[in-house]
Amino acid sequence: MIIDFLRLSAAERYLWMTRTVIPRPVAWTLSENEGGGFNLAPFSYFNALCSAPPLLGVSFAAGEGGGAKDTLKNIRRQKEFVVHIAPMKMLDALNESSAPLPYGESEVSRLGLATASFSDDNGGGDGDRLPRLRDCPLAFLCELSREISLHEEGAAEQFLVLGKIRKLYAAETVLAADAKGRQTVSAECADPVARLSAGNYAGIANFQSRRRPVK
Ligand SMILES: Cc1cc2nc3c(=O)[nH]c(=O)nc-3n(C[C@H](O)[C@H](O)[C@H](O)COP(=O)(O)O)c2cc1C
C-alpha cells in the first residue's frame, strides 16, 4: 500500500504519522501556571535535536479552542520548563495528565504527584524556580531557546519549541557503569514509556546491544 500524503486531510496525516513513527519518546512536561501551581502534560512529537547547544524539541498542536495549549502559554511566559522521561510505572499518571483542565488547574496537585528540587541530589540549588517530579528518574531542566512556527497557511497552528538543557537529573536508581567503567544510564532501570499510536504504549521489552561498525 502506498499512501499519498498530498491527498490526505491534516487529521489523516496525523494518524498515519503517529501510527508509523514508532516508538516515540514522551516529553512529560512541567511548567508553571500564571498565578502559581504547576501544569503537567505529555507530548510525543518530541526528541533530542542537538548537543552543542543541547536542545530538546517539543511540538505543540493548537489547544481545544484553537489557541496555545497551557504548557506552551507557560513556556512563552516563563521561558523555562522541565521535561521528564516517565517510567512505565507512571503510565497511568502520564495518561491522566493529558486531560484538558481549565487553565490554572494543576495536574501535579490533581494527581497528587510529589515534586523535588533539581538541587536535592547534588547541592548548588542556584535558585531554580521549577521543580521536577520526584518519582521520575530522568528530568531535564530547560530554558526556551527558540520557538518555530511549523504550520502551513490555513492549517491549525503547530509550534516547535526548542529547549536548551540546563540540568539533567538522573536518579541513583538508573545510574550504571558501561563495559569501560564509565557512568551511564541503564535503559532497563529507567524503563521509559514509549508512545505508539493513539492510546498504545510500550516498554523496552527486548533489550539488545550492538557494536557500531568501524572503518
Ligand atoms: C502520550 C501523549 C502524547 C501527546 N503528544 C502531544 C504532542 O506531541 N503535541 C501536542 O500538542 N499534544 C500532545 N498530546 C496531547 C496533550 O497532552 C494534551 O492536549 C494536553 O491536554 C495538553 O495540556 P496543556 O493544555 O496543559 O498543555 C499528547 C497526549 C498524550 C496522552
mmCIF file of C-alpha atoms and ligand atoms in Angstrom:
data_model
loop_
_atom_site.group_PDB
_atom_site.id
_atom_site.type_symbol
_atom_site.label_atom_id
_atom_site.label_comp_id
_atom_site.label_asym_id
_atom_site.label_seq_id
_atom_site.Cartn_x
_atom_site.Cartn_y
_atom_site.Cartn_z
ATOM 1 C CA MET A 1 0.000 0.000 0.000
ATOM 2 C CA ILE A 2 1.274 3.491 -0.855
ATOM 3 C CA ILE A 3 -0.355 6.426 0.891
ATOM 4 C CA ASP A 4 -0.253 9.745 -0.946
ATOM 5 C CA PHE A 5 0.085 12.348 1.788
ATOM 6 C CA LEU A 6 -0.892 15.153 -0.557
ATOM 7 C CA ARG A 7 -4.384 13.657 -0.792
ATOM 8 C CA LEU A 8 -4.860 13.283 2.945
ATOM 9 C CA SER A 9 -6.515 15.693 5.349
ATOM 10 C CA ALA A 10 -4.375 17.017 8.196
ATOM 11 C CA ALA A 11 -6.214 14.669 10.585
ATOM 12 C CA GLU A 12 -5.442 11.643 8.394
ATOM 13 C CA ARG A 13 -1.786 12.641 8.070
ATOM 14 C CA TYR A 14 -1.590 12.908 11.847
ATOM 15 C CA LEU A 15 -2.994 9.395 12.204
ATOM 16 C CA TRP A 16 -0.617 7.842 9.669
ATOM 17 C CA MET A 17 2.391 9.648 11.095
ATOM 18 C CA THR A 18 1.649 8.696 14.685
ATOM 19 C CA ARG A 19 0.898 5.083 13.705
ATOM 20 C CA THR A 20 4.196 4.713 11.886
ATOM 21 C CA VAL A 21 6.838 6.901 13.539
ATOM 22 C CA ILE A 22 7.031 4.491 16.459
ATOM 23 C CA PRO A 23 8.046 4.152 19.194
ATOM 24 C CA ARG A 24 8.222 7.817 20.221
ATOM 25 C CA PRO A 25 9.656 9.103 23.477
ATOM 26 C CA VAL A 26 7.323 11.215 25.574
ATOM 27 C CA ALA A 27 8.239 14.624 26.979
ATOM 28 C CA TRP A 28 6.255 14.682 30.216
ATOM 29 C CA THR A 29 6.402 18.427 30.592
ATOM 30 C CA LEU A 30 6.052 20.512 33.729
ATOM 31 C CA SER A 31 5.624 24.280 33.538
ATOM 32 C CA GLU A 32 4.489 26.983 35.948
ATOM 33 C CA ASN A 33 0.987 28.436 35.662
ATOM 34 C CA GLU A 34 0.433 32.163 35.874
ATOM 35 C CA GLY A 35 -0.651 32.767 39.465
ATOM 36 C CA GLY A 36 1.166 29.663 40.751
ATOM 37 C CA GLY A 37 0.832 25.903 40.563
ATOM 38 C CA PHE A 38 2.375 23.516 38.095
ATOM 39 C CA ASN A 39 0.995 22.305 34.819
ATOM 40 C CA LEU A 40 1.887 18.838 33.592
ATOM 41 C CA ALA A 41 1.186 17.264 30.189
ATOM 42 C CA PRO A 42 2.679 14.626 27.864
ATOM 43 C CA PHE A 43 3.973 15.402 24.348
ATOM 44 C CA SER A 44 5.272 12.738 21.960
ATOM 45 C CA TYR A 45 6.132 14.925 18.995
ATOM 46 C CA PHE A 46 9.405 15.120 20.865
ATOM 47 C CA ASN A 47 13.072 14.288 20.554
ATOM 48 C CA ALA A 48 16.695 15.237 21.250
ATOM 49 C CA LEU A 49 17.858 17.507 18.413
ATOM 50 C CA CYS A 50 21.325 18.894 19.041
ATOM 51 C CA SER A 51 24.158 18.536 21.574
ATOM 52 C CA ALA A 52 26.011 21.853 21.114
ATOM 53 C CA PRO A 53 23.850 23.562 22.217
ATOM 54 C CA PRO A 54 21.996 20.753 23.988
ATOM 55 C CA LEU A 55 18.498 21.054 22.527
ATOM 56 C CA LEU A 56 15.274 19.126 23.008
ATOM 57 C CA GLY A 57 12.364 19.769 20.644
ATOM 58 C CA VAL A 58 8.677 19.566 21.590
ATOM 59 C CA SER A 59 5.975 20.243 19.019
ATOM 60 C CA PHE A 60 2.652 21.704 20.110
ATOM 61 C CA ALA A 61 -0.629 21.446 18.256
ATOM 62 C CA ALA A 62 -3.340 24.020 18.947
ATOM 63 C CA GLY A 63 -5.428 23.609 22.100
ATOM 64 C CA GLU A 64 -9.158 22.874 22.151
ATOM 65 C CA GLY A 65 -10.290 26.431 21.490
ATOM 66 C CA GLY A 66 -7.669 26.878 18.761
ATOM 67 C CA GLY A 67 -5.170 28.840 20.866
ATOM 68 C CA ALA A 68 -1.981 27.702 22.534
ATOM 69 C CA LYS A 69 -2.053 24.758 24.942
ATOM 70 C CA ASP A 70 -1.432 25.658 28.587
ATOM 71 C CA THR A 71 2.114 24.262 28.505
ATOM 72 C CA LEU A 72 3.020 26.441 25.535
ATOM 73 C CA LYS A 73 1.440 29.521 27.163
ATOM 74 C CA ASN A 74 3.547 28.899 30.259
ATOM 75 C CA ILE A 75 6.747 28.318 28.309
ATOM 76 C CA ARG A 76 6.218 31.528 26.336
ATOM 77 C CA ARG A 77 5.722 33.498 29.539
ATOM 78 C CA GLN A 78 8.299 31.918 31.821
ATOM 79 C CA LYS A 79 10.880 30.799 29.248
ATOM 80 C CA GLU A 80 11.569 27.593 31.131
ATOM 81 C CA PHE A 81 10.142 24.106 31.580
ATOM 82 C CA VAL A 82 11.007 20.620 32.766
ATOM 83 C CA VAL A 83 10.874 17.539 30.539
ATOM 84 C CA HIS A 84 10.612 14.167 32.298
ATOM 85 C CA ILE A 85 11.195 10.762 30.777
ATOM 86 C CA ALA A 86 8.484 8.806 32.562
ATOM 87 C CA PRO A 87 8.974 5.215 33.703
ATOM 88 C CA MET A 88 6.312 2.651 32.714
ATOM 89 C CA LYS A 89 5.114 2.506 36.348
ATOM 90 C CA MET A 90 3.907 6.120 35.923
ATOM 91 C CA LEU A 91 1.987 5.477 32.688
ATOM 92 C CA ASP A 92 -1.434 5.960 34.295
ATOM 93 C CA ALA A 93 -0.447 9.333 35.740
ATOM 94 C CA LEU A 94 1.129 10.355 32.429
ATOM 95 C CA ASN A 95 -2.068 9.483 30.587
ATOM 96 C CA GLU A 96 -4.257 11.224 33.200
ATOM 97 C CA SER A 97 -2.149 14.372 32.906
ATOM 98 C CA SER A 98 -3.263 14.771 29.277
ATOM 99 C CA ALA A 99 -6.796 15.722 30.419
ATOM 100 C CA PRO A 100 -7.608 19.235 29.180
ATOM 101 C CA LEU A 101 -8.121 21.004 32.508
ATOM 102 C CA PRO A 102 -9.083 24.678 32.689
ATOM 103 C CA TYR A 103 -6.032 26.957 32.688
ATOM 104 C CA GLY A 104 -4.543 27.284 36.168
ATOM 105 C CA GLU A 105 -5.743 23.902 37.462
ATOM 106 C CA SER A 106 -2.650 21.918 38.349
ATOM 107 C CA GLU A 107 -2.341 18.342 37.070
ATOM 108 C CA VAL A 108 0.519 17.877 39.542
ATOM 109 C CA SER A 109 -1.794 18.636 42.507
ATOM 110 C CA ARG A 110 -4.773 16.829 40.993
ATOM 111 C CA LEU A 111 -2.782 13.632 40.549
ATOM 112 C CA GLY A 112 -1.059 14.013 43.929
ATOM 113 C CA LEU A 113 2.414 13.821 42.375
ATOM 114 C CA ALA A 114 5.299 14.668 44.664
ATOM 115 C CA THR A 115 7.889 17.171 43.492
ATOM 116 C CA ALA A 116 11.531 17.690 44.390
ATOM 117 C CA SER A 117 14.070 20.322 43.554
ATOM 118 C CA PHE A 118 16.807 19.994 40.966
ATOM 119 C CA SER A 119 19.300 20.634 43.739
ATOM 120 C CA ASP A 120 18.159 17.816 46.049
ATOM 121 C CA ASP A 121 20.751 15.316 44.960
ATOM 122 C CA ASN A 122 23.818 17.325 44.142
ATOM 123 C CA GLY A 123 23.635 20.614 46.053
ATOM 124 C CA GLY A 124 24.147 24.009 44.444
ATOM 125 C CA GLY A 125 20.437 24.873 44.029
ATOM 126 C CA ASP A 126 21.215 28.229 42.394
ATOM 127 C CA GLY A 127 17.619 29.397 42.615
ATOM 128 C CA ASP A 128 15.834 27.097 40.169
ATOM 129 C CA ARG A 129 12.168 28.037 40.191
ATOM 130 C CA LEU A 130 10.854 24.838 38.667
ATOM 131 C CA PRO A 131 10.755 21.506 40.478
ATOM 132 C CA ARG A 132 10.842 18.044 38.951
ATOM 133 C CA LEU A 133 8.520 15.120 39.634
ATOM 134 C CA ARG A 134 10.178 13.267 42.485
ATOM 135 C CA ASP A 135 9.432 9.767 41.200
ATOM 136 C CA CYS A 136 10.606 10.291 37.632
ATOM 137 C CA PRO A 137 14.195 9.040 37.350
ATOM 138 C CA LEU A 138 15.134 11.336 34.460
ATOM 139 C CA ALA A 139 14.313 15.038 34.179
ATOM 140 C CA PHE A 140 15.717 17.884 32.081
ATOM 141 C CA LEU A 141 15.516 21.485 33.254
ATOM 142 C CA CYS A 142 15.268 23.522 30.052
ATOM 143 C CA GLU A 143 15.192 27.163 29.087
ATOM 144 C CA LEU A 144 13.344 28.296 25.986
ATOM 145 C CA SER A 145 15.851 28.647 23.189
ATOM 146 C CA ARG A 146 13.587 29.274 20.211
ATOM 147 C CA GLU A 147 10.060 28.777 19.002
ATOM 148 C CA ILE A 148 9.444 27.900 15.362
ATOM 149 C CA SER A 149 6.096 28.100 13.637
ATOM 150 C CA LEU A 150 5.549 24.905 11.602
ATOM 151 C CA HIS A 151 2.007 25.098 10.207
ATOM 152 C CA GLU A 152 1.208 25.785 6.603
ATOM 153 C CA GLU A 153 -1.132 28.597 5.653
ATOM 154 C CA GLY A 154 -4.749 27.886 6.562
ATOM 155 C CA ALA A 155 -3.817 24.917 8.787
ATOM 156 C CA ALA A 156 -4.209 24.759 12.563
ATOM 157 C CA GLU A 157 -1.284 26.226 14.475
ATOM 158 C CA GLN A 158 1.679 23.997 15.307
ATOM 159 C CA PHE A 159 4.764 25.294 17.076
ATOM 160 C CA LEU A 160 8.109 23.641 17.695
ATOM 161 C CA VAL A 161 9.710 24.696 20.950
ATOM 162 C CA LEU A 162 13.440 24.205 21.307
ATOM 163 C CA GLY A 163 14.519 23.876 24.912
ATOM 164 C CA LYS A 164 18.156 24.272 25.883
ATOM 165 C CA ILE A 165 19.020 21.812 28.629
ATOM 166 C CA ARG A 166 20.456 23.476 31.722
ATOM 167 C CA LYS A 167 20.427 20.468 34.032
ATOM 168 C CA LEU A 168 19.774 16.749 33.851
ATOM 169 C CA TYR A 169 18.542 14.932 36.916
ATOM 170 C CA ALA A 170 19.331 11.209 36.826
ATOM 171 C CA ALA A 171 18.272 9.164 39.856
ATOM 172 C CA GLU A 172 20.825 6.893 41.513
ATOM 173 C CA THR A 173 18.468 4.007 40.714
ATOM 174 C CA VAL A 174 19.119 4.343 36.970
ATOM 175 C CA LEU A 175 22.845 5.027 37.083
ATOM 176 C CA ALA A 176 25.097 2.206 35.945
ATOM 177 C CA ALA A 177 28.603 1.609 34.621
ATOM 178 C CA ASP A 178 29.213 0.636 30.999
ATOM 179 C CA ALA A 179 31.688 -2.004 29.793
ATOM 180 C CA LYS A 180 34.537 0.528 30.085
ATOM 181 C CA GLY A 181 33.530 1.510 33.605
ATOM 182 C CA ARG A 182 32.105 4.884 32.533
ATOM 183 C CA GLN A 183 28.984 6.184 34.176
ATOM 184 C CA THR A 184 25.890 5.637 32.073
ATOM 185 C CA VAL A 185 22.143 5.280 32.444
ATOM 186 C CA SER A 186 20.552 1.850 32.479
ATOM 187 C CA ALA A 187 17.690 1.944 29.990
ATOM 188 C CA GLU A 188 16.226 -1.129 31.664
ATOM 189 C CA CYS A 189 16.164 0.621 35.054
ATOM 190 C CA ALA A 190 14.808 3.849 33.554
ATOM 191 C CA ASP A 191 12.093 1.743 31.873
ATOM 192 C CA PRO A 192 10.904 4.644 29.684
ATOM 193 C CA VAL A 193 7.383 4.917 28.310
ATOM 194 C CA ALA A 194 7.341 4.667 24.524
ATOM 195 C CA ARG A 195 4.315 6.000 22.688
ATOM 196 C CA LEU A 196 2.791 4.025 19.853
ATOM 197 C CA SER A 197 -0.399 5.091 18.053
ATOM 198 C CA ALA A 198 -3.377 6.578 19.878
ATOM 199 C CA GLY A 199 -3.647 5.138 23.406
ATOM 200 C CA ASN A 200 -0.999 2.457 22.835
ATOM 201 C CA TYR A 201 2.309 2.335 24.674
ATOM 202 C CA ALA A 202 5.254 0.002 25.114
ATOM 203 C CA GLY A 203 8.158 -0.502 27.463
ATOM 204 C CA ILE A 204 11.588 -1.744 26.414
ATOM 205 C CA ALA A 205 10.914 -5.487 26.499
ATOM 206 C CA ASN A 206 13.721 -6.782 24.318
ATOM 207 C CA PHE A 207 16.956 -5.027 25.223
ATOM 208 C CA GLN A 208 19.897 -5.631 22.850
ATOM 209 C CA SER A 209 23.348 -4.128 22.190
ATOM 210 C CA ARG A 210 25.394 -3.847 19.007
ATOM 211 C CA ARG A 211 28.904 -2.541 18.360
ATOM 212 C CA ARG A 212 28.984 0.252 15.791
ATOM 213 C CA PRO A 213 30.889 -0.730 12.646
ATOM 214 C CA VAL A 214 34.340 0.832 12.374
ATOM 215 C CA LYS A 215 36.203 1.750 9.143
HETATM 216 C C1 LIG B 1 1.118 10.294 25.234
HETATM 217 C C2 LIG B 1 0.590 11.592 24.702
HETATM 218 C C3 LIG B 1 1.357 12.337 23.827
HETATM 219 C C4 LIG B 1 0.905 13.578 23.357
HETATM 220 N N1 LIG B 1 1.686 14.282 22.493
HETATM 221 C C5 LIG B 1 1.302 15.518 22.103
HETATM 222 C C6 LIG B 1 2.162 16.299 21.273
HETATM 223 O O1 LIG B 1 3.261 15.895 20.890
HETATM 224 N N2 LIG B 1 1.737 17.551 20.930
HETATM 225 C C7 LIG B 1 0.544 18.049 21.363
HETATM 226 O O2 LIG B 1 0.217 19.202 21.039
HETATM 227 N N3 LIG B 1 -0.272 17.331 22.172
HETATM 228 C C8 LIG B 1 0.082 16.096 22.550
HETATM 229 N N4 LIG B 1 -0.731 15.355 23.379
HETATM 230 C C9 LIG B 1 -1.954 15.977 23.911
HETATM 231 C C10 LIG B 1 -1.649 16.868 25.132
HETATM 232 O O3 LIG B 1 -1.032 16.120 26.167
HETATM 233 C C11 LIG B 1 -2.985 17.446 25.652
HETATM 234 O O4 LIG B 1 -3.514 18.311 24.671
HETATM 235 C C12 LIG B 1 -2.852 18.171 26.980
HETATM 236 O O5 LIG B 1 -4.135 18.465 27.486
HETATM 237 C C13 LIG B 1 -2.089 19.470 26.865
HETATM 238 O O6 LIG B 1 -2.041 20.031 28.132
HETATM 239 P P1 LIG B 1 -1.869 21.554 28.438
HETATM 240 O O7 LIG B 1 -3.003 22.314 27.748
HETATM 241 O O8 LIG B 1 -1.948 21.598 29.924
HETATM 242 O O9 LIG B 1 -0.550 21.978 27.901
HETATM 243 C C14 LIG B 1 -0.348 14.085 23.790
HETATM 244 C C15 LIG B 1 -1.139 13.312 24.661
HETATM 245 C C16 LIG B 1 -0.688 12.069 25.092
HETATM 246 C C17 LIG B 1 -1.553 11.249 26.010
#
